[in-house]
Amino acid sequence: WASWKTYLGRPETNGTRCQAMAHVGGALAKSRPDEALPVLEAQVALLLRYGSRDMHLVISTQNSLALCHSQLGRHDKALVLRREIYARQVATLGASHESTILNGNNLVISLLDLELWDEARQLARKNLSHANKTHGKDHESTLFACKRVVHALCRNPAAVCDYPRESTVRDVATHFDFDTGDDLLEAETIM
């Protein structure tokens, strides 16, 4: 907070003030989401108000904001942000870009949190296809995308594993050393 208070009196568009705001929001996002929320909301509003050209900063801040909403149980708000981020990245970077795949995986998590099983499964498979074509089967992005397919299948109580390679669940579970039960790790905690 000292960083934030030091630069609070500066104009809204001051780069140092914006960076201080980003650091405070980012530092609080994982451990104290209730305190980070107003800081991140203010930063997103500021970035959008002045038309920030740094799309990476806008997306990073929106991702932190979505994470806060998710941690506070506001999964519907997290979903809206993650849909917006993913759509923007598909439009600007393409579906096969590593950042787009990562944000697609985050969107899958939000879809799963709201039990939107079919949409989560379809997006997870699409991400997996893009990651595999772009990076190959052993790349970290591909493995995380594969893990999202597993989550989409395992969390849905009515799911039938119709994926062409039925050993996918076993392979990914072994590679990531996780149980395919209910307490699966989210991408934010791993990445």
PDB file of C-alpha atoms in Angstrom:
ATOM      1  CA  TRP A   1       0.000   0.000   0.000  1.00  0.00           C
ATOM      2  CA  ALA A   2       2.922   2.339   0.589  1.00  0.00           C
ATOM      3  CA  SER A   3       3.701   2.235  -3.125  1.00  0.00           C
ATOM      4  CA  TRP A   4       0.101   3.150  -3.934  1.00  0.00           C
ATOM      5  CA  LYS A   5      -0.064   5.998  -1.383  1.00  0.00           C
ATOM      6  CA  THR A   6       3.216   7.457  -2.640  1.00  0.00           C
ATOM      7  CA  TYR A   7       1.848   7.930  -6.170  1.00  0.00           C
ATOM      8  CA  LEU A   8      -1.829   8.567  -5.378  1.00  0.00           C
ATOM      9  CA  GLY A   9      -1.564  12.342  -5.839  1.00  0.00           C
ATOM     10  CA  ARG A  10      -0.189  12.070  -9.369  1.00  0.00           C
ATOM     11  CA  PRO A  11      -2.420  12.405 -12.459  1.00  0.00           C
ATOM     12  CA  GLU A  12      -4.421   9.315 -13.434  1.00  0.00           C
ATOM     13  CA  THR A  13      -2.422   8.851 -16.618  1.00  0.00           C
ATOM     14  CA  ASN A  14       0.961   8.972 -14.854  1.00  0.00           C
ATOM     15  CA  GLY A  15       2.852   5.796 -15.774  1.00  0.00           C
ATOM     16  CA  THR A  16       4.399   5.353 -12.337  1.00  0.00           C
ATOM     17  CA  ARG A  17       0.999   5.661 -10.665  1.00  0.00           C
ATOM     18  CA  CYS A  18      -0.456   3.066 -13.053  1.00  0.00           C
ATOM     19  CA  GLN A  19       2.425   0.695 -12.344  1.00  0.00           C
ATOM     20  CA  ALA A  20       2.008   1.133  -8.595  1.00  0.00           C
ATOM     21  CA  MET A  21      -1.685   0.380  -8.964  1.00  0.00           C
ATOM     22  CA  ALA A  22      -0.866  -2.733 -10.999  1.00  0.00           C
ATOM     23  CA  HIS A  23       1.636  -3.968  -8.418  1.00  0.00           C
ATOM     24  CA  VAL A  24      -0.729  -3.463  -5.490  1.00  0.00           C
ATOM     25  CA  GLY A  25      -3.629  -5.146  -7.301  1.00  0.00           C
ATOM     26  CA  GLY A  26      -1.508  -8.017  -8.539  1.00  0.00           C
ATOM     27  CA  ALA A  27       0.105  -8.614  -5.151  1.00  0.00           C
ATOM     28  CA  LEU A  28      -3.249  -8.723  -3.394  1.00  0.00           C
ATOM     29  CA  ALA A  29      -5.103 -10.713  -6.065  1.00  0.00           C
ATOM     30  CA  LYS A  30      -4.136 -14.215  -4.963  1.00  0.00           C
ATOM     31  CA  SER A  31      -3.934 -13.822  -1.198  1.00  0.00           C
ATOM     32  CA  ARG A  32      -6.486 -11.101  -0.409  1.00  0.00           C
ATOM     33  CA  PRO A  33      -8.942 -10.935  -3.330  1.00  0.00           C
ATOM     34  CA  ASP A  34     -11.505  -8.867  -1.430  1.00  0.00           C
ATOM     35  CA  GLU A  35      -8.926  -6.079  -0.991  1.00  0.00           C
ATOM     36  CA  ALA A  36      -7.559  -6.430  -4.522  1.00  0.00           C
ATOM     37  CA  LEU A  37     -10.983  -6.156  -6.166  1.00  0.00           C
ATOM     38  CA  PRO A  38     -11.487  -2.352  -5.865  1.00  0.00           C
ATOM     39  CA  VAL A  39      -7.881  -1.670  -6.893  1.00  0.00           C
ATOM     40  CA  LEU A  40      -8.146  -3.876  -9.981  1.00  0.00           C
ATOM     41  CA  GLU A  41     -11.577  -2.525 -10.912  1.00  0.00           C
ATOM     42  CA  ALA A  42     -10.192   1.014 -10.719  1.00  0.00           C
ATOM     43  CA  GLN A  43      -7.179   0.059 -12.811  1.00  0.00           C
ATOM     44  CA  VAL A  44      -9.281  -1.625 -15.517  1.00  0.00           C
ATOM     45  CA  ALA A  45     -11.579   1.415 -15.644  1.00  0.00           C
ATOM     46  CA  LEU A  46      -8.568   3.711 -15.890  1.00  0.00           C
ATOM     47  CA  LEU A  47      -6.937   1.672 -18.651  1.00  0.00           C
ATOM     48  CA  LEU A  48     -10.150   1.502 -20.664  1.00  0.00           C
ATOM     49  CA  ARG A  49     -11.021   5.171 -20.063  1.00  0.00           C
ATOM     50  CA  TYR A  50      -7.738   6.384 -21.496  1.00  0.00           C
ATOM     51  CA  GLY A  51      -7.552   3.764 -24.233  1.00  0.00           C
ATOM     52  CA  SER A  52      -4.374   2.057 -23.100  1.00  0.00           C
ATOM     53  CA  ARG A  53      -2.266   0.860 -26.004  1.00  0.00           C
ATOM     54  CA  ASP A  54      -0.687  -1.783 -23.809  1.00  0.00           C
ATOM     55  CA  MET A  55      -3.155  -4.626 -24.422  1.00  0.00           C
ATOM     56  CA  HIS A  56      -0.963  -6.981 -22.401  1.00  0.00           C
ATOM     57  CA  LEU A  57      -1.448  -4.774 -19.321  1.00  0.00           C
ATOM     58  CA  VAL A  58      -5.215  -4.557 -19.901  1.00  0.00           C
ATOM     59  CA  ILE A  59      -5.523  -8.328 -20.309  1.00  0.00           C
ATOM     60  CA  SER A  60      -3.243  -9.038 -17.363  1.00  0.00           C
ATOM     61  CA  THR A  61      -5.293  -6.736 -15.135  1.00  0.00           C
ATOM     62  CA  GLN A  62      -8.572  -8.227 -16.344  1.00  0.00           C
ATOM     63  CA  ASN A  63      -7.198 -11.722 -15.676  1.00  0.00           C
ATOM     64  CA  SER A  64      -6.315 -10.715 -12.110  1.00  0.00           C
ATOM     65  CA  LEU A  65      -9.782  -9.225 -11.708  1.00  0.00           C
ATOM     66  CA  ALA A  66     -11.393 -12.434 -13.037  1.00  0.00           C
ATOM     67  CA  LEU A  67      -9.284 -14.472 -10.609  1.00  0.00           C
ATOM     68  CA  CYS A  68     -10.481 -12.296  -7.698  1.00  0.00           C
ATOM     69  CA  HIS A  69     -14.105 -12.723  -8.726  1.00  0.00           C
ATOM     70  CA  SER A  70     -13.606 -16.479  -9.006  1.00  0.00           C
ATOM     71  CA  GLN A  71     -11.941 -16.718  -5.587  1.00  0.00           C
ATOM     72  CA  LEU A  72     -14.803 -14.746  -4.069  1.00  0.00           C
ATOM     73  CA  GLY A  73     -17.356 -17.126  -5.621  1.00  0.00           C
ATOM     74  CA  ARG A  74     -18.537 -14.617  -8.249  1.00  0.00           C
ATOM     75  CA  HIS A  75     -18.085 -17.072 -11.095  1.00  0.00           C
ATOM     76  CA  ASP A  76     -20.577 -15.320 -13.377  1.00  0.00           C
ATOM     77  CA  LYS A  77     -18.525 -12.102 -13.288  1.00  0.00           C
ATOM     78  CA  ALA A  78     -15.308 -14.046 -13.859  1.00  0.00           C
ATOM     79  CA  LEU A  79     -16.909 -15.750 -16.855  1.00  0.00           C
ATOM     80  CA  VAL A  80     -17.904 -12.437 -18.458  1.00  0.00           C
ATOM     81  CA  LEU A  81     -14.334 -11.114 -18.137  1.00  0.00           C
ATOM     82  CA  ARG A  82     -12.728 -14.310 -19.375  1.00  0.00           C
ATOM     83  CA  ARG A  83     -15.034 -14.473 -22.400  1.00  0.00           C
ATOM     84  CA  GLU A  84     -14.074 -10.883 -23.259  1.00  0.00           C
ATOM     85  CA  ILE A  85     -10.349 -11.581 -22.864  1.00  0.00           C
ATOM     86  CA  TYR A  86     -10.503 -14.746 -24.955  1.00  0.00           C
ATOM     87  CA  ALA A  87     -12.530 -13.109 -27.745  1.00  0.00           C
ATOM     88  CA  ARG A  88     -10.115 -10.167 -27.889  1.00  0.00           C
ATOM     89  CA  GLN A  89      -7.112 -12.464 -28.081  1.00  0.00           C
ATOM     90  CA  VAL A  90      -8.609 -14.686 -30.771  1.00  0.00           C
ATOM     91  CA  ALA A  91      -9.343 -11.547 -32.819  1.00  0.00           C
ATOM     92  CA  THR A  92      -5.912  -9.956 -32.345  1.00  0.00           C
ATOM     93  CA  LEU A  93      -3.462 -12.846 -31.908  1.00  0.00           C
ATOM     94  CA  GLY A  94      -5.300 -15.810 -33.417  1.00  0.00           C
ATOM     95  CA  ALA A  95      -6.567 -18.990 -31.798  1.00  0.00           C
ATOM     96  CA  SER A  96      -3.171 -20.749 -31.940  1.00  0.00           C
ATOM     97  CA  HIS A  97      -1.179 -18.118 -30.053  1.00  0.00           C
ATOM     98  CA  GLU A  98       0.136 -19.321 -26.693  1.00  0.00           C
ATOM     99  CA  SER A  99      -1.534 -16.474 -24.760  1.00  0.00           C
ATOM    100  CA  THR A 100      -4.849 -17.216 -26.458  1.00  0.00           C
ATOM    101  CA  ILE A 101      -4.572 -20.888 -25.539  1.00  0.00           C
ATOM    102  CA  LEU A 102      -3.734 -19.982 -21.924  1.00  0.00           C
ATOM    103  CA  ASN A 103      -6.701 -17.630 -21.689  1.00  0.00           C
ATOM    104  CA  GLY A 104      -8.893 -20.227 -23.369  1.00  0.00           C
ATOM    105  CA  ASN A 105      -7.882 -22.644 -20.620  1.00  0.00           C
ATOM    106  CA  ASN A 106      -8.832 -20.016 -18.012  1.00  0.00           C
ATOM    107  CA  LEU A 107     -12.190 -19.615 -19.753  1.00  0.00           C
ATOM    108  CA  VAL A 108     -12.705 -23.387 -19.555  1.00  0.00           C
ATOM    109  CA  ILE A 109     -12.175 -23.162 -15.780  1.00  0.00           C
ATOM    110  CA  SER A 110     -14.860 -20.476 -15.513  1.00  0.00           C
ATOM    111  CA  LEU A 111     -17.241 -22.557 -17.621  1.00  0.00           C
ATOM    112  CA  LEU A 112     -16.626 -25.555 -15.374  1.00  0.00           C
ATOM    113  CA  ASP A 113     -17.201 -23.447 -12.244  1.00  0.00           C
ATOM    114  CA  LEU A 114     -20.664 -22.639 -13.600  1.00  0.00           C
ATOM    115  CA  GLU A 115     -21.231 -26.250 -14.713  1.00  0.00           C
ATOM    116  CA  LEU A 116     -21.470 -25.346 -18.399  1.00  0.00           C
ATOM    117  CA  TRP A 117     -20.118 -28.789 -19.251  1.00  0.00           C
ATOM    118  CA  ASP A 118     -20.702 -28.972 -23.012  1.00  0.00           C
ATOM    119  CA  GLU A 119     -19.276 -25.547 -23.775  1.00  0.00           C
ATOM    120  CA  ALA A 120     -16.277 -26.245 -21.524  1.00  0.00           C
ATOM    121  CA  ARG A 121     -15.610 -29.570 -23.245  1.00  0.00           C
ATOM    122  CA  GLN A 122     -15.873 -28.067 -26.745  1.00  0.00           C
ATOM    123  CA  LEU A 123     -13.554 -25.158 -25.937  1.00  0.00           C
ATOM    124  CA  ALA A 124     -11.078 -27.422 -24.132  1.00  0.00           C
ATOM    125  CA  ARG A 125     -10.884 -29.716 -27.161  1.00  0.00           C
ATOM    126  CA  LYS A 126     -10.493 -26.764 -29.533  1.00  0.00           C
ATOM    127  CA  ASN A 127      -7.665 -25.367 -27.380  1.00  0.00           C
ATOM    128  CA  LEU A 128      -6.014 -28.764 -27.271  1.00  0.00           C
ATOM    129  CA  SER A 129      -6.136 -29.019 -31.053  1.00  0.00           C
ATOM    130  CA  HIS A 130      -4.590 -25.553 -31.514  1.00  0.00           C
ATOM    131  CA  ALA A 131      -1.919 -26.185 -28.876  1.00  0.00           C
ATOM    132  CA  ASN A 132      -0.976 -29.545 -30.359  1.00  0.00           C
ATOM    133  CA  LYS A 133      -0.717 -28.172 -33.915  1.00  0.00           C
ATOM    134  CA  THR A 134       1.260 -25.106 -32.830  1.00  0.00           C
ATOM    135  CA  HIS A 135       3.520 -26.463 -30.106  1.00  0.00           C
ATOM    136  CA  GLY A 136       3.494 -30.256 -30.339  1.00  0.00           C
ATOM    137  CA  LYS A 137       2.205 -32.837 -27.910  1.00  0.00           C
ATOM    138  CA  ASP A 138       4.872 -32.403 -25.209  1.00  0.00           C
ATOM    139  CA  HIS A 139       4.730 -28.614 -24.895  1.00  0.00           C
ATOM    140  CA  GLU A 140       3.451 -27.178 -21.618  1.00  0.00           C
ATOM    141  CA  SER A 141       0.568 -25.363 -23.345  1.00  0.00           C
ATOM    142  CA  THR A 142      -0.569 -28.594 -24.975  1.00  0.00           C
ATOM    143  CA  LEU A 143      -0.375 -30.507 -21.707  1.00  0.00           C
ATOM    144  CA  PHE A 144      -2.400 -27.869 -19.857  1.00  0.00           C
ATOM    145  CA  ALA A 145      -4.972 -27.836 -22.674  1.00  0.00           C
ATOM    146  CA  CYS A 146      -5.142 -31.614 -22.450  1.00  0.00           C
ATOM    147  CA  LYS A 147      -5.630 -31.320 -18.709  1.00  0.00           C
ATOM    148  CA  ARG A 148      -8.599 -28.992 -19.315  1.00  0.00           C
ATOM    149  CA  VAL A 149     -10.195 -31.663 -21.543  1.00  0.00           C
ATOM    150  CA  VAL A 150      -9.775 -34.121 -18.688  1.00  0.00           C
ATOM    151  CA  HIS A 151     -11.353 -31.648 -16.247  1.00  0.00           C
ATOM    152  CA  ALA A 152     -14.266 -31.034 -18.597  1.00  0.00           C
ATOM    153  CA  LEU A 153     -14.903 -34.760 -18.840  1.00  0.00           C
ATOM    154  CA  CYS A 154     -14.296 -35.703 -15.218  1.00  0.00           C
ATOM    155  CA  ARG A 155     -16.233 -32.917 -13.537  1.00  0.00           C
ATOM    156  CA  ASN A 156     -19.389 -33.581 -15.546  1.00  0.00           C
ATOM    157  CA  PRO A 157     -21.307 -36.315 -13.766  1.00  0.00           C
ATOM    158  CA  ALA A 158     -23.093 -37.292 -16.997  1.00  0.00           C
ATOM    159  CA  ALA A 159     -20.014 -37.280 -19.257  1.00  0.00           C
ATOM    160  CA  VAL A 160     -19.057 -40.179 -21.453  1.00  0.00           C
ATOM    161  CA  CYS A 161     -15.439 -40.274 -22.568  1.00  0.00           C
ATOM    162  CA  ASP A 162     -15.893 -40.130 -26.318  1.00  0.00           C
ATOM    163  CA  TYR A 163     -12.506 -38.572 -26.945  1.00  0.00           C
ATOM    164  CA  PRO A 164     -10.643 -40.416 -29.722  1.00  0.00           C
ATOM    165  CA  ARG A 165      -7.835 -41.384 -27.400  1.00  0.00           C
ATOM    166  CA  GLU A 166      -9.409 -42.850 -24.263  1.00  0.00           C
ATOM    167  CA  SER A 167      -6.097 -43.074 -22.474  1.00  0.00           C
ATOM    168  CA  THR A 168      -5.906 -39.248 -22.463  1.00  0.00           C
ATOM    169  CA  VAL A 169      -7.364 -39.049 -18.971  1.00  0.00           C
ATOM    170  CA  ARG A 170      -4.888 -41.587 -17.633  1.00  0.00           C
ATOM    171  CA  ASP A 171      -1.919 -40.044 -19.483  1.00  0.00           C
ATOM    172  CA  VAL A 172      -2.583 -36.522 -18.280  1.00  0.00           C
ATOM    173  CA  ALA A 173      -3.396 -37.627 -14.745  1.00  0.00           C
ATOM    174  CA  THR A 174      -0.096 -39.513 -14.609  1.00  0.00           C
ATOM    175  CA  HIS A 175       1.904 -36.661 -16.168  1.00  0.00           C
ATOM    176  CA  PHE A 176       0.495 -34.040 -13.784  1.00  0.00           C
ATOM    177  CA  ASP A 177       0.249 -36.438 -10.830  1.00  0.00           C
ATOM    178  CA  PHE A 178      -3.323 -35.541  -9.941  1.00  0.00           C
ATOM    179  CA  ASP A 179      -6.457 -37.390  -9.024  1.00  0.00           C
ATOM    180  CA  THR A 180      -9.292 -37.116 -11.534  1.00  0.00           C
ATOM    181  CA  GLY A 181     -11.768 -36.579  -8.692  1.00  0.00           C
ATOM    182  CA  ASP A 182     -13.463 -33.363  -7.633  1.00  0.00           C
ATOM    183  CA  ASP A 183     -10.498 -31.545  -6.144  1.00  0.00           C
ATOM    184  CA  LEU A 184      -8.584 -30.843  -9.362  1.00  0.00           C
ATOM    185  CA  LEU A 185      -6.111 -27.975  -9.443  1.00  0.00           C
ATOM    186  CA  GLU A 186      -6.947 -24.834 -11.404  1.00  0.00           C
ATOM    187  CA  ALA A 187      -4.584 -23.331 -13.956  1.00  0.00           C
ATOM    188  CA  GLU A 188      -3.989 -20.255 -11.814  1.00  0.00           C
ATOM    189  CA  THR A 189      -2.520 -22.331  -9.017  1.00  0.00           C
ATOM    190  CA  ILE A 190      -0.172 -24.181 -11.351  1.00  0.00           C
ATOM    191  CA  MET A 191       0.997 -21.498 -13.757  1.00  0.00           C
TER     192      MET A 191
END
